[in-house]
mmCIF file of C-alpha atoms in Angstrom:
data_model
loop_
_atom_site.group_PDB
_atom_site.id
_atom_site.type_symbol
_atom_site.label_atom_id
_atom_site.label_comp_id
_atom_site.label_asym_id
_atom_site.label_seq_id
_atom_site.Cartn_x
_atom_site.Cartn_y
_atom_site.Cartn_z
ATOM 1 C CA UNK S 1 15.806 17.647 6.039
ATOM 2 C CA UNK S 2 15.485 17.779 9.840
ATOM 3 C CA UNK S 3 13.019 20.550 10.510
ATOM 4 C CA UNK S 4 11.732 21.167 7.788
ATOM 5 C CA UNK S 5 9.875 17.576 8.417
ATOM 6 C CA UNK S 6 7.396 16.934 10.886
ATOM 7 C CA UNK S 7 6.610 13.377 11.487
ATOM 8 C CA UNK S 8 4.696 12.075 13.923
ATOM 9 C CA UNK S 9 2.754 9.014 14.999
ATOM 10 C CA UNK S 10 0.710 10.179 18.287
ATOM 11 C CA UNK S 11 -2.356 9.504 19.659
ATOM 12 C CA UNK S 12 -3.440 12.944 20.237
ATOM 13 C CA UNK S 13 -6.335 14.122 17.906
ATOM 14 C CA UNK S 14 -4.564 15.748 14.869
ATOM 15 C CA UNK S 15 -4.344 19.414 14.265
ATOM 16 C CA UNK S 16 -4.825 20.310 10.369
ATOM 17 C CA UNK S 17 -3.879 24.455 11.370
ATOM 18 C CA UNK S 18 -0.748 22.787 13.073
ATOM 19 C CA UNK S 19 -0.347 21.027 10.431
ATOM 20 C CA UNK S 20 -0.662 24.028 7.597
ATOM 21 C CA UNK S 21 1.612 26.221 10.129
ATOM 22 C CA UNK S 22 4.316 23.766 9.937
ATOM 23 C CA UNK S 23 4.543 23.702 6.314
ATOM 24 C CA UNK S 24 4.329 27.686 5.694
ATOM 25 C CA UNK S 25 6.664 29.507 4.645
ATOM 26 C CA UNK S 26 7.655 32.784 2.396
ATOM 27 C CA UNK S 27 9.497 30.848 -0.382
ATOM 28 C CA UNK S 28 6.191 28.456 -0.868
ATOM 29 C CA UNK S 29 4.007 29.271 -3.708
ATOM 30 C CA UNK S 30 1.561 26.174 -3.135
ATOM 31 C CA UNK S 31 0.573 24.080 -0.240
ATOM 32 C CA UNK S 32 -1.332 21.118 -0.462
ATOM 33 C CA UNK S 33 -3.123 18.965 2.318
ATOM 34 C CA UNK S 34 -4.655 15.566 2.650
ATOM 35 C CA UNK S 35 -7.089 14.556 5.415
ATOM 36 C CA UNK S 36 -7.908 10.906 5.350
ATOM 37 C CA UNK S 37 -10.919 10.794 7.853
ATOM 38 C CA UNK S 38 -13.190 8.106 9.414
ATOM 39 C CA UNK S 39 -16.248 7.637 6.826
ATOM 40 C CA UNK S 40 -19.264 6.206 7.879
ATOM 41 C CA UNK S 41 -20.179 2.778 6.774
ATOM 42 C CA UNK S 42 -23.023 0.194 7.188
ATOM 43 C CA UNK S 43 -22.542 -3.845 7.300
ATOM 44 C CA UNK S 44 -24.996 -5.662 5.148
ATOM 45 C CA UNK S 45 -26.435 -6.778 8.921
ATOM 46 C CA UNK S 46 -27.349 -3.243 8.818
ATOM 47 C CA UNK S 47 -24.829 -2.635 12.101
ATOM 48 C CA UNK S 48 -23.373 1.099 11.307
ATOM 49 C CA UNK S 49 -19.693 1.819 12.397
ATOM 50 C CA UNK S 50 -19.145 3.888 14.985
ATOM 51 C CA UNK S 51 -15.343 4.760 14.956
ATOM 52 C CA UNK S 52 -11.705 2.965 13.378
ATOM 53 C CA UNK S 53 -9.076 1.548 15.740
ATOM 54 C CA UNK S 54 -5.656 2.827 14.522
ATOM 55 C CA UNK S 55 -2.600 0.473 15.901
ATOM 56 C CA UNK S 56 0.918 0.995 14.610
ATOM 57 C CA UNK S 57 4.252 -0.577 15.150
ATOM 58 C CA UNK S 58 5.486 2.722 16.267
ATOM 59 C CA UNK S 59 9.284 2.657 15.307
ATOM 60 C CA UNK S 60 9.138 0.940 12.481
ATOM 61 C CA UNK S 61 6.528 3.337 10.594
ATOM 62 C CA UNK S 62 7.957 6.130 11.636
ATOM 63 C CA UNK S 63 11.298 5.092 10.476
ATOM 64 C CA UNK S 64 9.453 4.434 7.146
ATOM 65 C CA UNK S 65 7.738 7.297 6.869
ATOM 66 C CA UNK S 66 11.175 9.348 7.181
ATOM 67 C CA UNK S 67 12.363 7.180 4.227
ATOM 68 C CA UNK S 68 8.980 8.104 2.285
ATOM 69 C CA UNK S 69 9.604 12.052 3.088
ATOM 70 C CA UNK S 70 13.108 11.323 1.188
ATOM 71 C CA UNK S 71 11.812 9.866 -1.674
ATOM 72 C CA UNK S 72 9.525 12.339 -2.287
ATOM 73 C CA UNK S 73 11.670 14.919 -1.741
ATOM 74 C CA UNK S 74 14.570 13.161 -4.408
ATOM 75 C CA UNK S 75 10.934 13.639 -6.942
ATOM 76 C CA UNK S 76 10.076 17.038 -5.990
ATOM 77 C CA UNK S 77 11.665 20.120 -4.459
ATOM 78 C CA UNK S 78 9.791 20.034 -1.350
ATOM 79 C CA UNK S 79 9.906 23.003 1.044
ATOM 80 C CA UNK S 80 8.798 21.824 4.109
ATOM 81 C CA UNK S 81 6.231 18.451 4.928
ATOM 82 C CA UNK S 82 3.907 17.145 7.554
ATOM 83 C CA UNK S 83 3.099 13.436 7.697
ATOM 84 C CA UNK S 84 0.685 12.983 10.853
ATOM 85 C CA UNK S 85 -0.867 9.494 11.601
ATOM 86 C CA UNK S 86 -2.836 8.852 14.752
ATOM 87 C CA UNK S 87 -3.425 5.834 16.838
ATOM 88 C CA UNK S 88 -6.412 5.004 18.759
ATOM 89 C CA UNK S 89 -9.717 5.539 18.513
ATOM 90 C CA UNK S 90 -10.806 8.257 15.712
ATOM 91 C CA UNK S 91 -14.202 8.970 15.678
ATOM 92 C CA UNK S 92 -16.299 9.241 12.255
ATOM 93 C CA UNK S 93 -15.534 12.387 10.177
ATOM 94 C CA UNK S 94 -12.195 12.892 12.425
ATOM 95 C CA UNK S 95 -9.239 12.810 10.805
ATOM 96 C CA UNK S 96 -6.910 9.385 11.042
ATOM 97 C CA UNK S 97 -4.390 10.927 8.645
ATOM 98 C CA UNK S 98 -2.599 14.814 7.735
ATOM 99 C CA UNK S 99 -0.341 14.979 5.026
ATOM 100 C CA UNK S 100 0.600 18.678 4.313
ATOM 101 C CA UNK S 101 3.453 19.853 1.307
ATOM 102 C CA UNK S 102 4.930 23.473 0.382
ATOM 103 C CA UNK S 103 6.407 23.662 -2.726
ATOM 104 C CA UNK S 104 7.481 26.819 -4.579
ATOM 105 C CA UNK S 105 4.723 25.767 -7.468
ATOM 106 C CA UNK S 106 1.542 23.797 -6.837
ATOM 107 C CA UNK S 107 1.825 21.324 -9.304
ATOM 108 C CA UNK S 108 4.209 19.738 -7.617
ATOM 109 C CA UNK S 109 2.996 20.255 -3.904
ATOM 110 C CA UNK S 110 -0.430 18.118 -5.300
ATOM 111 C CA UNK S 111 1.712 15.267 -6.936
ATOM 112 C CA UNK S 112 3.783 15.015 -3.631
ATOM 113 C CA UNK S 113 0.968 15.092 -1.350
ATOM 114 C CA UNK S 114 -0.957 12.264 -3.796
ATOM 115 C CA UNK S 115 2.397 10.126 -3.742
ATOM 116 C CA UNK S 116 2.852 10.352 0.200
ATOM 117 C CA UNK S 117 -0.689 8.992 0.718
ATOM 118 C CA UNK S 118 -1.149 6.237 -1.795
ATOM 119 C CA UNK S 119 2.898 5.165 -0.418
ATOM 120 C CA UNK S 120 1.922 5.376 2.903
ATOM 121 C CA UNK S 121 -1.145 2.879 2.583
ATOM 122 C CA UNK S 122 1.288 0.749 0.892
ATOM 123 C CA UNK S 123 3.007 -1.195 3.193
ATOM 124 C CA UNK S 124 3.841 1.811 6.139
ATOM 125 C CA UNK S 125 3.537 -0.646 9.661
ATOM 126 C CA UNK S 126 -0.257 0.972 10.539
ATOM 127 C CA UNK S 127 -3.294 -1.226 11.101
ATOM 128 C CA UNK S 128 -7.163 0.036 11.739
ATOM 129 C CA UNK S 129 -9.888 -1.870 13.130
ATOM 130 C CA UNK S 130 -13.472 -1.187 12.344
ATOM 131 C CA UNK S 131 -15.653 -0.811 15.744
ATOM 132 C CA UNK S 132 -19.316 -0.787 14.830
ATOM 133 C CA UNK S 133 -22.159 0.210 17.224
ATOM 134 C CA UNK S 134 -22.925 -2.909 18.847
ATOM 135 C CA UNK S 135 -19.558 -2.892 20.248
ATOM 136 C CA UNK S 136 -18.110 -5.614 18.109
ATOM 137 C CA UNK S 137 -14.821 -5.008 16.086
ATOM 138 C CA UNK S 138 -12.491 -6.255 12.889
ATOM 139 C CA UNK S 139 -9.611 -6.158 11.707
ATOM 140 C CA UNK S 140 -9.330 -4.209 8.012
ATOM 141 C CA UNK S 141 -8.091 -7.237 5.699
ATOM 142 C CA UNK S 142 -7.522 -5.164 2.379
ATOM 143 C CA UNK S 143 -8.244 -7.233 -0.860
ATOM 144 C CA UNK S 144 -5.260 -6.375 -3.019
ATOM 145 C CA UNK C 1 20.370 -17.572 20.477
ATOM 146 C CA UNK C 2 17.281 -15.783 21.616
ATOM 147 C CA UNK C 3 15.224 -13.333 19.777
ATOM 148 C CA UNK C 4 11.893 -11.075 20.395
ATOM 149 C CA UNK C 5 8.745 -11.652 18.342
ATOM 150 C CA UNK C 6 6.461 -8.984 17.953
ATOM 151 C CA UNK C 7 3.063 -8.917 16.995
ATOM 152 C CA UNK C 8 0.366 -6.723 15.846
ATOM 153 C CA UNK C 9 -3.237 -6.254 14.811
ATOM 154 C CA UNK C 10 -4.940 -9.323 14.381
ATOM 155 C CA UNK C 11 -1.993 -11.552 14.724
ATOM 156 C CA UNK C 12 -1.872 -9.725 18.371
ATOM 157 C CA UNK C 13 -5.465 -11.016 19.035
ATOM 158 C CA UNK C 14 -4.493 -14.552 17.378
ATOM 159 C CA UNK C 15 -1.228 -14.849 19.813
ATOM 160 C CA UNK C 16 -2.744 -13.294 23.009
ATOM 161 C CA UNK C 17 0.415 -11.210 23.540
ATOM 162 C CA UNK C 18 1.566 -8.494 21.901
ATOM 163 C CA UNK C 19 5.350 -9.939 22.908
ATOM 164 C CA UNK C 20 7.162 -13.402 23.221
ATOM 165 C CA UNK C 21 10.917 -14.339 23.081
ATOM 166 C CA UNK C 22 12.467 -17.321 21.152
ATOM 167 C CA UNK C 23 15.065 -19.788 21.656
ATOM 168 C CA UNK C 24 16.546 -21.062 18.466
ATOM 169 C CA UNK C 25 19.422 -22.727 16.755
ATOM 170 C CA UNK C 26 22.338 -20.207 15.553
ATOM 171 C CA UNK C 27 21.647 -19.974 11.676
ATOM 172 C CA UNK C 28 17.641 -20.323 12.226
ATOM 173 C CA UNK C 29 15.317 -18.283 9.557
ATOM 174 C CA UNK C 30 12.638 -16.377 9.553
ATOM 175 C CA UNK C 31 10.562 -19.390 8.192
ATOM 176 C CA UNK C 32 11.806 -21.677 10.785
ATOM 177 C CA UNK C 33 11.163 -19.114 13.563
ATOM 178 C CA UNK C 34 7.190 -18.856 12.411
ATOM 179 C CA UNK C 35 7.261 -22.624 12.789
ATOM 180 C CA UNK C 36 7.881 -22.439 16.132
ATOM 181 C CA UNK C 37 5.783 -19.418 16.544
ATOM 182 C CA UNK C 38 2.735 -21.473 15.213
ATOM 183 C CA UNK C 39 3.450 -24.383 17.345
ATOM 184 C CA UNK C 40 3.227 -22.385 20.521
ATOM 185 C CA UNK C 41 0.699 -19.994 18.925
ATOM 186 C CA UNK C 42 -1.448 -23.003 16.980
ATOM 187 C CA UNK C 43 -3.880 -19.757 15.861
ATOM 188 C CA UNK C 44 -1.462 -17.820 15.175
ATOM 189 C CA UNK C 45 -2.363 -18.220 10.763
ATOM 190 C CA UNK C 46 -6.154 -18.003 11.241
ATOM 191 C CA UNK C 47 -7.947 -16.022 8.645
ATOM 192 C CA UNK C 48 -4.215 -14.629 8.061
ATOM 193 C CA UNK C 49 -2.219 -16.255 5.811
ATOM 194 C CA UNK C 50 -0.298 -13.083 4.164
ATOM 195 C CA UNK C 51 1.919 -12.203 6.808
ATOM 196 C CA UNK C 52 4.931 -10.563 5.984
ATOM 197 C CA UNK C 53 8.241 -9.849 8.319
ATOM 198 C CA UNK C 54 10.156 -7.190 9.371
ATOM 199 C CA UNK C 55 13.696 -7.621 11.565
ATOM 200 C CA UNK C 56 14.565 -5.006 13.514
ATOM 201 C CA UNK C 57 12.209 -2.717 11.970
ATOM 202 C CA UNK C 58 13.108 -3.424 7.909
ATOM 203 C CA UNK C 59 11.083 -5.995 6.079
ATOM 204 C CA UNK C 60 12.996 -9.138 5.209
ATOM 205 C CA UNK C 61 12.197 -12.089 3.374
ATOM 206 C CA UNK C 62 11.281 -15.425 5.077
ATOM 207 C CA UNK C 63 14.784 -16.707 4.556
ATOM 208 C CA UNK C 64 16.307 -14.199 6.824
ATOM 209 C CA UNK C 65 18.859 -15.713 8.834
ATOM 210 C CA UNK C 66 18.278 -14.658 12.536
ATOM 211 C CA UNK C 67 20.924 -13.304 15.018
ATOM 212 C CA UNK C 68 20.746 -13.403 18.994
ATOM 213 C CA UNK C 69 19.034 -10.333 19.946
ATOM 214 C CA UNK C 70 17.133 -9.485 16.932
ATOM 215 C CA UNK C 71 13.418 -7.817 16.586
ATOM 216 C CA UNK C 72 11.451 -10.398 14.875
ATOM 217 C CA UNK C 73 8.099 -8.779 13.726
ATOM 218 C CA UNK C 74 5.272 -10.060 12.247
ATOM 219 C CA UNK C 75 2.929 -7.926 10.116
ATOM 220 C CA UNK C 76 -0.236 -8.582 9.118
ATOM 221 C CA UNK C 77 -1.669 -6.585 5.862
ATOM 222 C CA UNK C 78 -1.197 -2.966 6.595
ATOM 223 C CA UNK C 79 -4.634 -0.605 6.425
ATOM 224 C CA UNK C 80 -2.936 2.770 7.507
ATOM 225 C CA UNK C 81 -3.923 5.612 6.424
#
């Protein structure tokens, strides 16, 4: 493993070529990248957001996000991976979220990239709250 | 024995601190130590009853027994992602 994983919780605004760079490499046949991005939503008040709130519990999820990278790569045989969450504000269309896999065959660099997100939303120690444009703001309570 | 509570999200906002130590009897649980937590925190469960706990950054269930010096976290439902 080591450096041939990049993982990263940072509040800098994320960089997908960084991202696609990291993960390159000559005995790759596939890569395949997730962006989960801010998507524009309006309350039935008719209030429109204007941007998420990420907050994370910094060592814990990264520690868990290390353990994800190892189960996917006991599943697949992963290459090199990127798993890039941001904290802060992240503005509507910007991405909150990079996941990037090479594989030697893409089949498995798309079924790796689909686990790492779904797991990740699972129980991985992030939180986003919803800031809408007359400066108000909630906490995401998910359903399931 | 004393521990360190975290919080986050909206159980940050319910506490008022993202950060509190706890006295508590050698052998106390996780359970016991949210007791507390609500008595000094009475909003603490507000519009959040699911909270689940991690010590020292691994998710435990309530009935955790607690040793002096550990990271007592308390997660709300996750949204990452």
């Amino acid at each position: 493993v080591g450096t041939s994983d990049w993982i990263e919780v940072s509040a800098q605004p994320l960089r997908v070529d960084r991202a696609v760079e990291f993960v390159t490499d000559p005995r790759a046949g596939g890569i395949d990248v997730f962006l989960g991005t801010t998507r524009e939503e309006k309350a039935s008040d008719g209030s429109e957001l204007v941007a998420l709130d990420y907050e994370a519990y910094a060592q814990m999820a990264l520690e868990q996000l290390r353990a994800l990278a190892q189960r996917a790569r006991e599943k697949w045989p992963i290459i090199k991976l990127a798993i890039l969450h941001r904290v802060g504000r992240v503005e509507l269309g910007e991405p909150s979220v990079i996941i990037a896999v090479s594989t030697p065959h893409r089949a498995d660099a798309f079924d790796a990239c689909r686990f790492l997100i779904d797991e990740l939303k699972v129980d991985v120690a992030i939180w986003k709250k919803e800031i809408w444009a007359d400066g108000s703001a909630s906490w995401i309570h998910p359903s399931s | 024995m004393r521990i360190t509570v975290r919080f986050f999200a909206i159980l940050k906002d319910r506490a008022g601190t993202s950060e509190t130590t706890l006295e508590l009897a050698s052998g106390s649980t996780v359970a016991s130590a949210l007791e507390s937590l609500s008595k000094r925190f009475p909003d603490l469960q507000r519009d959040c009853n699911r909270i689940a706990f991690a010590v020292n950054r691994s998710y435990v269930k309530p009935d955790q027994v607690l040793r002096d010096g550990d990271e007592l976290a308390l997660i709300p439902p996750v949204s990452g992602g």
